[in-house]
Amino acid sequence: MKRGVHDIGGLPNNQIDQSEHDYALWEKRIDALLVLLASEKQIMRVDELRRGIESLDIDAYNELSYYERWIASIAKILVEKDVITSTELEARMAEISTRKTTS
Amino acid sequence: MSHDHHHGPTIDPERLAYYQRMATAVRELLIEKGILTDAQIVATIKKMEARGPALGARVVAHAWVDPNYKTRLLLDGSAGVEELGIPVDGTRLIVVENTEEVHNLVVCTLCSCYPRNILGLPPDWYKKAAYRARAVKEPRAVLAEFGTVLSDSVTIRVHDSTADMRYLVLPARPAGTEGWAEDKLAALVNRDSMIGVQAAKEPEQ
């Protein structure tokens, strides 16, 4: 069976980069979205977040940073569940890019 | 591989702006639909920020001074942690003890599962490919990169976490701390010692 993009346990890899960064507000907000959607609202589960992440194509999986993968997955799952539509998501993203400063 | 991804994800400003827009859009739409409120998001972030390795250090120090508590904690990590008033929110927590013979190391090979209720959010390296790939294959080499060199006689047990089952390492109590109060002991317990990449700090001479 072919390994999924996320299934990397035991594969060779490089030295561990031990540098750390403080989480930025946008990252904390994405984390909070998932916590609320999963625990409080029970709209999507952590398993579904994982499925969304693991179904990214390999380049996206390897290139995106951690919370970029999360929001890509959250958006995908919410569209799947008809909580939001892809049309309104795209429209809102386009509108946000015309704002002077994004919040 | 068609490209070199070993340096890990780099932040591309244009791409980042795209995903930040997506995050803002999703958040705004959920708020407008009445599914979430901004106040809930703020409160959730606050709650998350309040959780960190100090909670885990309290658990470890208490286990070091109270053998009966340690027994309970090793039998049922979730119940043991909740006994100290720390909620685990439904995930199963397993506490594994380091001794002279056994050293435990925690990883999540598939993603980034981590006892976040007790340790806060995981460090970047815990979530990146190099640690996830190598910890289960060559734990001694991984430990050495974190400055932890173990004798060949020590058995290393690597625990692969899942979303529903998370691990906390109970590091060995350093020698020379007999009779210490819990607060003083807790100061020797850092995050990395509870992931298992390091030992607890030694008391200063």
mmCIF file of C-alpha atoms in Angstrom:
data_model
loop_
_atom_site.group_PDB
_atom_site.id
_atom_site.type_symbol
_atom_site.label_atom_id
_atom_site.label_comp_id
_atom_site.label_asym_id
_atom_site.label_seq_id
_atom_site.Cartn_x
_atom_site.Cartn_y
_atom_site.Cartn_z
ATOM 1 C CA MET A 1 0.000 0.000 0.000
ATOM 2 C CA LYS A 2 1.261 3.423 -0.906
ATOM 3 C CA ARG A 3 1.976 5.638 2.093
ATOM 4 C CA GLY A 4 -0.112 8.762 2.546
ATOM 5 C CA VAL A 5 1.720 12.099 2.499
ATOM 6 C CA HIS A 6 1.466 12.315 6.277
ATOM 7 C CA ASP A 7 2.613 8.748 6.950
ATOM 8 C CA ILE A 8 6.308 9.412 7.446
ATOM 9 C CA GLY A 9 7.148 7.484 10.623
ATOM 10 C CA GLY A 10 10.427 5.587 10.173
ATOM 11 C CA LEU A 11 11.434 7.234 6.901
ATOM 12 C CA PRO A 12 14.905 8.779 6.629
ATOM 13 C CA ASN A 13 15.042 12.490 7.246
ATOM 14 C CA ASN A 14 17.489 15.250 8.099
ATOM 15 C CA GLN A 15 18.783 16.705 11.313
ATOM 16 C CA ILE A 16 16.045 18.213 13.464
ATOM 17 C CA ASP A 17 15.694 21.970 13.220
ATOM 18 C CA GLN A 18 15.129 22.847 16.870
ATOM 19 C CA SER A 19 14.293 26.505 16.311
ATOM 20 C CA GLU A 20 10.929 27.634 17.639
ATOM 21 C CA HIS A 21 8.641 30.569 17.005
ATOM 22 C CA ASP A 22 5.974 32.180 19.139
ATOM 23 C CA TYR A 23 2.553 31.513 17.739
ATOM 24 C CA ALA A 24 1.111 34.509 15.903
ATOM 25 C CA LEU A 25 -2.444 35.751 16.392
ATOM 26 C CA TRP A 26 -3.605 34.363 13.034
ATOM 27 C CA GLU A 27 -2.314 30.938 14.053
ATOM 28 C CA LYS A 28 -3.984 31.064 17.457
ATOM 29 C CA ARG A 29 -7.246 32.107 15.817
ATOM 30 C CA ILE A 30 -7.186 29.104 13.487
ATOM 31 C CA ASP A 31 -6.429 26.845 16.431
ATOM 32 C CA ALA A 32 -9.325 28.377 18.373
ATOM 33 C CA LEU A 33 -11.672 27.938 15.392
ATOM 34 C CA LEU A 34 -10.962 24.225 15.346
ATOM 35 C CA VAL A 35 -11.282 23.866 19.123
ATOM 36 C CA LEU A 36 -14.675 25.583 19.021
ATOM 37 C CA LEU A 37 -15.921 23.712 15.943
ATOM 38 C CA ALA A 38 -14.804 20.368 17.365
ATOM 39 C CA SER A 39 -15.429 20.502 21.107
ATOM 40 C CA GLU A 40 -18.051 23.143 21.635
ATOM 41 C CA LYS A 41 -20.128 23.096 18.448
ATOM 42 C CA GLN A 42 -19.440 19.527 17.328
ATOM 43 C CA ILE A 43 -19.606 20.652 13.713
ATOM 44 C CA MET A 44 -16.376 18.934 12.677
ATOM 45 C CA ARG A 45 -14.156 16.442 14.441
ATOM 46 C CA VAL A 46 -10.394 16.312 14.806
ATOM 47 C CA ASP A 47 -10.429 13.190 12.607
ATOM 48 C CA GLU A 48 -12.000 15.261 9.872
ATOM 49 C CA LEU A 49 -9.366 17.960 10.275
ATOM 50 C CA ARG A 50 -6.778 15.229 9.785
ATOM 51 C CA ARG A 51 -8.522 13.808 6.739
ATOM 52 C CA GLY A 52 -8.560 17.264 5.188
ATOM 53 C CA ILE A 53 -4.851 17.708 5.873
ATOM 54 C CA GLU A 54 -3.881 14.230 4.749
ATOM 55 C CA SER A 55 -5.743 14.616 1.471
ATOM 56 C CA LEU A 56 -3.701 17.660 0.467
ATOM 57 C CA ASP A 57 -1.482 16.912 -2.496
ATOM 58 C CA ILE A 58 2.104 16.139 -1.547
ATOM 59 C CA ASP A 59 3.520 19.487 -2.639
ATOM 60 C CA ALA A 60 0.937 21.430 -0.650
ATOM 61 C CA TYR A 61 1.450 19.131 2.337
ATOM 62 C CA ASN A 62 5.197 19.690 2.318
ATOM 63 C CA GLU A 63 5.173 23.373 1.428
ATOM 64 C CA LEU A 64 2.432 24.753 3.638
ATOM 65 C CA SER A 65 3.157 25.746 7.206
ATOM 66 C CA TYR A 66 1.264 24.006 9.976
ATOM 67 C CA TYR A 67 -1.703 26.352 10.381
ATOM 68 C CA GLU A 68 -1.929 26.988 6.645
ATOM 69 C CA ARG A 69 -2.636 23.259 6.354
ATOM 70 C CA TRP A 70 -5.199 23.563 9.139
ATOM 71 C CA ILE A 71 -7.199 26.379 7.573
ATOM 72 C CA ALA A 72 -7.092 24.705 4.156
ATOM 73 C CA SER A 73 -8.589 21.625 5.790
ATOM 74 C CA ILE A 74 -11.124 23.479 7.947
ATOM 75 C CA ALA A 75 -12.411 25.421 4.929
ATOM 76 C CA LYS A 76 -12.663 22.241 2.853
ATOM 77 C CA ILE A 77 -14.559 20.329 5.546
ATOM 78 C CA LEU A 78 -16.946 23.234 6.236
ATOM 79 C CA VAL A 79 -17.751 23.431 2.525
ATOM 80 C CA GLU A 80 -18.286 19.661 2.389
ATOM 81 C CA LYS A 81 -20.740 19.959 5.250
ATOM 82 C CA ASP A 82 -22.552 22.925 3.673
ATOM 83 C CA VAL A 83 -21.781 25.073 6.700
ATOM 84 C CA ILE A 84 -20.335 27.565 4.227
ATOM 85 C CA THR A 85 -20.329 27.455 0.435
ATOM 86 C CA SER A 86 -17.257 27.726 -1.749
ATOM 87 C CA THR A 87 -18.894 30.651 -3.558
ATOM 88 C CA GLU A 88 -19.290 32.717 -0.405
ATOM 89 C CA LEU A 89 -15.807 31.770 0.762
ATOM 90 C CA GLU A 90 -14.234 32.891 -2.505
ATOM 91 C CA ALA A 91 -16.315 36.065 -2.581
ATOM 92 C CA ARG A 92 -15.332 36.927 0.983
ATOM 93 C CA MET A 93 -11.659 36.276 0.316
ATOM 94 C CA ALA A 94 -11.781 38.512 -2.734
ATOM 95 C CA GLU A 95 -13.501 41.235 -0.733
ATOM 96 C CA ILE A 96 -10.927 40.964 2.043
ATOM 97 C CA SER A 97 -8.092 41.477 -0.424
ATOM 98 C CA THR A 98 -9.568 44.859 -1.352
ATOM 99 C CA ARG A 99 -9.537 46.031 2.284
ATOM 100 C CA LYS A 100 -6.715 48.339 3.270
ATOM 101 C CA THR A 101 -5.665 46.210 6.231
ATOM 102 C CA THR A 102 -6.774 42.676 6.829
ATOM 103 C CA SER A 103 -7.741 41.802 10.351
ATOM 104 C CA MET B 1 11.193 13.608 -4.430
ATOM 105 C CA SER B 2 11.057 16.191 -7.140
ATOM 106 C CA HIS B 3 12.248 18.927 -4.865
ATOM 107 C CA ASP B 4 14.158 19.367 -1.661
ATOM 108 C CA HIS B 5 11.670 19.723 1.162
ATOM 109 C CA HIS B 6 14.031 18.921 3.978
ATOM 110 C CA HIS B 7 14.429 22.505 5.027
ATOM 111 C CA GLY B 8 10.791 22.445 6.025
ATOM 112 C CA PRO B 9 8.094 24.870 5.055
ATOM 113 C CA THR B 10 9.223 28.371 4.316
ATOM 114 C CA ILE B 11 6.831 31.236 4.702
ATOM 115 C CA ASP B 12 6.050 32.666 1.298
ATOM 116 C CA PRO B 13 4.458 36.079 1.906
ATOM 117 C CA GLU B 14 1.988 35.835 -0.952
ATOM 118 C CA ARG B 15 0.895 32.357 -0.026
ATOM 119 C CA LEU B 16 0.675 33.294 3.643
ATOM 120 C CA ALA B 17 -1.521 36.285 2.757
ATOM 121 C CA TYR B 18 -3.783 33.923 0.820
ATOM 122 C CA TYR B 19 -4.265 31.543 3.751
ATOM 123 C CA GLN B 20 -4.644 34.408 6.207
ATOM 124 C CA ARG B 21 -7.418 35.762 3.991
ATOM 125 C CA MET B 22 -8.985 32.312 3.997
ATOM 126 C CA ALA B 23 -8.781 32.212 7.805
ATOM 127 C CA THR B 24 -10.338 35.662 8.121
ATOM 128 C CA ALA B 25 -13.080 34.760 5.644
ATOM 129 C CA VAL B 26 -13.953 31.498 7.415
ATOM 130 C CA ARG B 27 -13.988 33.231 10.798
ATOM 131 C CA GLU B 28 -16.195 36.096 9.575
ATOM 132 C CA LEU B 29 -18.636 33.759 7.816
ATOM 133 C CA LEU B 30 -18.990 31.544 10.895
ATOM 134 C CA ILE B 31 -19.623 34.608 13.063
ATOM 135 C CA GLU B 32 -22.163 36.070 10.603
ATOM 136 C CA LYS B 33 -24.027 32.767 10.463
ATOM 137 C CA GLY B 34 -24.277 32.804 14.236
ATOM 138 C CA ILE B 35 -22.209 29.638 14.638
ATOM 139 C CA LEU B 36 -19.446 31.296 16.632
ATOM 140 C CA THR B 37 -18.919 34.635 18.275
ATOM 141 C CA ASP B 38 -15.797 36.732 18.357
ATOM 142 C CA ALA B 39 -15.954 36.604 22.151
ATOM 143 C CA GLN B 40 -15.803 32.802 22.055
ATOM 144 C CA ILE B 41 -12.728 32.913 19.857
ATOM 145 C CA VAL B 42 -11.012 35.401 22.167
ATOM 146 C CA ALA B 43 -11.927 33.310 25.219
ATOM 147 C CA THR B 44 -10.640 30.114 23.581
ATOM 148 C CA ILE B 45 -7.322 31.766 22.766
ATOM 149 C CA LYS B 46 -7.031 32.989 26.371
ATOM 150 C CA LYS B 47 -7.731 29.521 27.686
ATOM 151 C CA MET B 48 -5.104 28.074 25.370
ATOM 152 C CA GLU B 49 -2.535 30.649 26.446
ATOM 153 C CA ALA B 50 -3.138 29.770 30.089
ATOM 154 C CA ARG B 51 -2.044 26.188 29.461
ATOM 155 C CA GLY B 52 1.619 25.388 29.440
ATOM 156 C CA PRO B 53 4.389 23.188 30.789
ATOM 157 C CA ALA B 54 3.962 24.617 34.305
ATOM 158 C CA LEU B 55 0.841 22.443 34.630
ATOM 159 C CA GLY B 56 2.738 19.314 33.667
ATOM 160 C CA ALA B 57 5.569 20.242 36.010
ATOM 161 C CA ARG B 58 3.070 20.402 38.886
ATOM 162 C CA VAL B 59 1.862 16.907 38.045
ATOM 163 C CA VAL B 60 5.400 15.536 37.861
ATOM 164 C CA ALA B 61 6.545 17.169 41.106
ATOM 165 C CA HIS B 62 3.470 15.869 42.920
ATOM 166 C CA ALA B 63 4.135 12.357 41.632
ATOM 167 C CA TRP B 64 7.745 12.591 42.834
ATOM 168 C CA VAL B 65 6.740 13.412 46.419
ATOM 169 C CA ASP B 66 3.633 11.250 46.718
ATOM 170 C CA PRO B 67 4.177 7.582 45.761
ATOM 171 C CA ASN B 68 0.472 6.762 46.060
ATOM 172 C CA TYR B 69 -0.365 9.588 43.683
ATOM 173 C CA LYS B 70 2.302 8.362 41.278
ATOM 174 C CA THR B 71 0.744 4.891 41.272
ATOM 175 C CA ARG B 72 -2.678 6.354 40.493
ATOM 176 C CA LEU B 73 -1.243 8.638 37.813
ATOM 177 C CA LEU B 74 0.552 5.782 36.034
ATOM 178 C CA LEU B 75 -2.615 3.669 36.152
ATOM 179 C CA ASP B 76 -4.870 6.394 34.767
ATOM 180 C CA GLY B 77 -3.190 9.565 33.561
ATOM 181 C CA SER B 78 -6.418 11.439 32.797
ATOM 182 C CA ALA B 79 -7.851 10.797 36.286
ATOM 183 C CA GLY B 80 -4.499 11.577 37.920
ATOM 184 C CA VAL B 81 -4.200 14.930 36.197
ATOM 185 C CA GLU B 82 -7.829 15.812 36.880
ATOM 186 C CA GLU B 83 -7.230 15.039 40.544
ATOM 187 C CA LEU B 84 -5.026 18.152 40.558
ATOM 188 C CA GLY B 85 -7.798 20.206 38.990
ATOM 189 C CA ILE B 86 -6.368 20.157 35.455
ATOM 190 C CA PRO B 87 -9.079 19.290 32.872
ATOM 191 C CA VAL B 88 -8.107 16.917 30.073
ATOM 192 C CA ASP B 89 -11.259 17.457 27.982
ATOM 193 C CA GLY B 90 -12.013 13.889 27.080
ATOM 194 C CA THR B 91 -8.691 12.814 25.626
ATOM 195 C CA ARG B 92 -7.062 9.774 27.159
ATOM 196 C CA LEU B 93 -3.764 10.659 28.808
ATOM 197 C CA ILE B 94 -1.149 8.003 29.467
ATOM 198 C CA VAL B 95 1.759 8.827 31.753
ATOM 199 C CA VAL B 96 4.970 6.842 31.231
ATOM 200 C CA GLU B 97 7.757 6.776 33.794
ATOM 201 C CA ASN B 98 11.469 7.161 33.135
ATOM 202 C CA THR B 99 13.693 5.039 35.360
ATOM 203 C CA GLU B 100 17.339 3.997 35.366
ATOM 204 C CA GLU B 101 16.421 1.164 32.996
ATOM 205 C CA VAL B 102 13.805 2.734 30.744
ATOM 206 C CA HIS B 103 13.617 6.048 28.895
ATOM 207 C CA ASN B 104 10.384 7.115 27.211
ATOM 208 C CA LEU B 105 10.042 9.381 24.210
ATOM 209 C CA VAL B 106 6.813 10.796 22.773
ATOM 210 C CA VAL B 107 6.111 11.542 19.123
ATOM 211 C CA CYS B 108 3.136 11.830 16.791
ATOM 212 C CA THR B 109 4.373 10.378 13.502
ATOM 213 C CA LEU B 110 1.184 11.155 11.561
ATOM 214 C CA CYS B 111 0.609 14.702 12.696
ATOM 215 C CA SER B 112 1.072 16.616 15.937
ATOM 216 C CA CYS B 113 -1.010 15.053 18.715
ATOM 217 C CA TYR B 114 0.312 16.340 21.991
ATOM 218 C CA PRO B 115 -0.980 16.634 25.583
ATOM 219 C CA ARG B 116 -1.853 20.275 24.980
ATOM 220 C CA ASN B 117 -4.098 20.584 28.014
ATOM 221 C CA ILE B 118 -1.063 19.955 30.180
ATOM 222 C CA LEU B 119 1.837 21.267 28.085
ATOM 223 C CA GLY B 120 0.232 23.938 25.910
ATOM 224 C CA LEU B 121 0.867 24.032 22.168
ATOM 225 C CA PRO B 122 3.696 21.839 20.856
ATOM 226 C CA PRO B 123 7.079 23.216 19.780
ATOM 227 C CA ASP B 124 7.652 23.590 16.038
ATOM 228 C CA TRP B 125 10.094 20.687 15.807
ATOM 229 C CA TYR B 126 7.511 18.304 17.280
ATOM 230 C CA LYS B 127 5.235 19.012 14.320
ATOM 231 C CA LYS B 128 7.865 18.898 11.598
ATOM 232 C CA ALA B 129 8.834 15.964 9.424
ATOM 233 C CA ALA B 130 12.376 15.308 10.716
ATOM 234 C CA TYR B 131 11.342 14.552 14.306
ATOM 235 C CA ARG B 132 8.186 12.665 13.308
ATOM 236 C CA ALA B 133 10.017 10.488 10.792
ATOM 237 C CA ARG B 134 13.133 9.721 12.816
ATOM 238 C CA ALA B 135 11.968 9.406 16.445
ATOM 239 C CA VAL B 136 10.507 5.940 15.850
ATOM 240 C CA LYS B 137 13.466 4.713 13.799
ATOM 241 C CA GLU B 138 16.567 6.084 15.483
ATOM 242 C CA PRO B 139 15.526 7.454 18.867
ATOM 243 C CA ARG B 140 19.069 7.327 20.268
ATOM 244 C CA ALA B 141 20.362 9.576 17.506
ATOM 245 C CA VAL B 142 17.386 11.911 17.942
ATOM 246 C CA LEU B 143 17.956 12.099 21.692
ATOM 247 C CA ALA B 144 21.647 12.833 21.123
ATOM 248 C CA GLU B 145 20.676 15.829 18.970
ATOM 249 C CA PHE B 146 18.827 17.166 21.996
ATOM 250 C CA GLY B 147 21.939 16.606 24.113
ATOM 251 C CA THR B 148 20.607 13.463 25.753
ATOM 252 C CA VAL B 149 23.102 10.629 25.481
ATOM 253 C CA LEU B 150 21.869 7.405 27.040
ATOM 254 C CA SER B 151 23.854 4.325 27.931
ATOM 255 C CA ASP B 152 23.246 1.310 25.683
ATOM 256 C CA SER B 153 21.849 -0.516 28.708
ATOM 257 C CA VAL B 154 18.889 1.860 28.868
ATOM 258 C CA THR B 155 15.811 0.653 26.975
ATOM 259 C CA ILE B 156 14.149 3.369 24.923
ATOM 260 C CA ARG B 157 10.391 3.202 24.449
ATOM 261 C CA VAL B 158 8.905 5.450 21.801
ATOM 262 C CA HIS B 159 5.202 6.245 22.078
ATOM 263 C CA ASP B 160 3.303 7.265 18.948
ATOM 264 C CA SER B 161 0.371 9.482 19.903
ATOM 265 C CA THR B 162 -3.072 9.724 18.362
ATOM 266 C CA ALA B 163 -5.817 12.330 18.627
ATOM 267 C CA ASP B 164 -7.552 10.277 21.298
ATOM 268 C CA MET B 165 -4.505 8.960 23.164
ATOM 269 C CA ARG B 166 -1.717 11.254 24.268
ATOM 270 C CA TYR B 167 1.365 10.721 26.348
ATOM 271 C CA LEU B 168 3.209 12.561 29.088
ATOM 272 C CA VAL B 169 6.644 11.468 30.255
ATOM 273 C CA LEU B 170 7.239 11.379 33.997
ATOM 274 C CA PRO B 171 10.964 12.149 34.093
ATOM 275 C CA ALA B 172 13.194 10.527 36.692
ATOM 276 C CA ARG B 173 13.619 12.601 39.837
ATOM 277 C CA PRO B 174 17.145 14.040 39.882
ATOM 278 C CA ALA B 175 19.493 12.902 42.633
ATOM 279 C CA GLY B 176 20.218 15.404 45.374
ATOM 280 C CA THR B 177 16.621 16.646 45.642
ATOM 281 C CA GLU B 178 15.635 14.665 48.726
ATOM 282 C CA GLY B 179 13.281 16.583 50.980
ATOM 283 C CA TRP B 180 12.636 19.337 48.416
ATOM 284 C CA ALA B 181 9.251 21.048 48.353
ATOM 285 C CA GLU B 182 7.009 20.494 45.320
ATOM 286 C CA ASP B 183 7.415 24.047 44.014
ATOM 287 C CA LYS B 184 11.178 23.740 44.016
ATOM 288 C CA LEU B 185 10.998 20.338 42.333
ATOM 289 C CA ALA B 186 8.580 21.613 39.689
ATOM 290 C CA ALA B 187 11.159 24.214 38.631
ATOM 291 C CA LEU B 188 13.422 21.341 37.508
ATOM 292 C CA VAL B 189 10.774 19.996 35.143
ATOM 293 C CA ASN B 190 10.716 21.630 31.731
ATOM 294 C CA ARG B 191 8.639 20.912 28.642
ATOM 295 C CA ASP B 192 11.298 18.854 26.882
ATOM 296 C CA SER B 193 11.688 16.522 29.848
ATOM 297 C CA MET B 194 7.962 15.729 29.640
ATOM 298 C CA ILE B 195 8.208 14.989 25.897
ATOM 299 C CA GLY B 196 11.205 12.843 26.750
ATOM 300 C CA VAL B 197 13.908 14.490 24.646
ATOM 301 C CA GLN B 198 15.735 15.559 27.803
ATOM 302 C CA ALA B 199 16.020 14.606 31.447
ATOM 303 C CA ALA B 200 14.762 16.839 34.244
ATOM 304 C CA LYS B 201 17.265 19.530 35.211
ATOM 305 C CA GLU B 202 19.838 18.655 37.832
ATOM 306 C CA PRO B 203 19.840 20.768 40.996
ATOM 307 C CA GLU B 204 22.515 23.450 40.867
ATOM 308 C CA GLN B 205 25.536 22.617 42.942
#
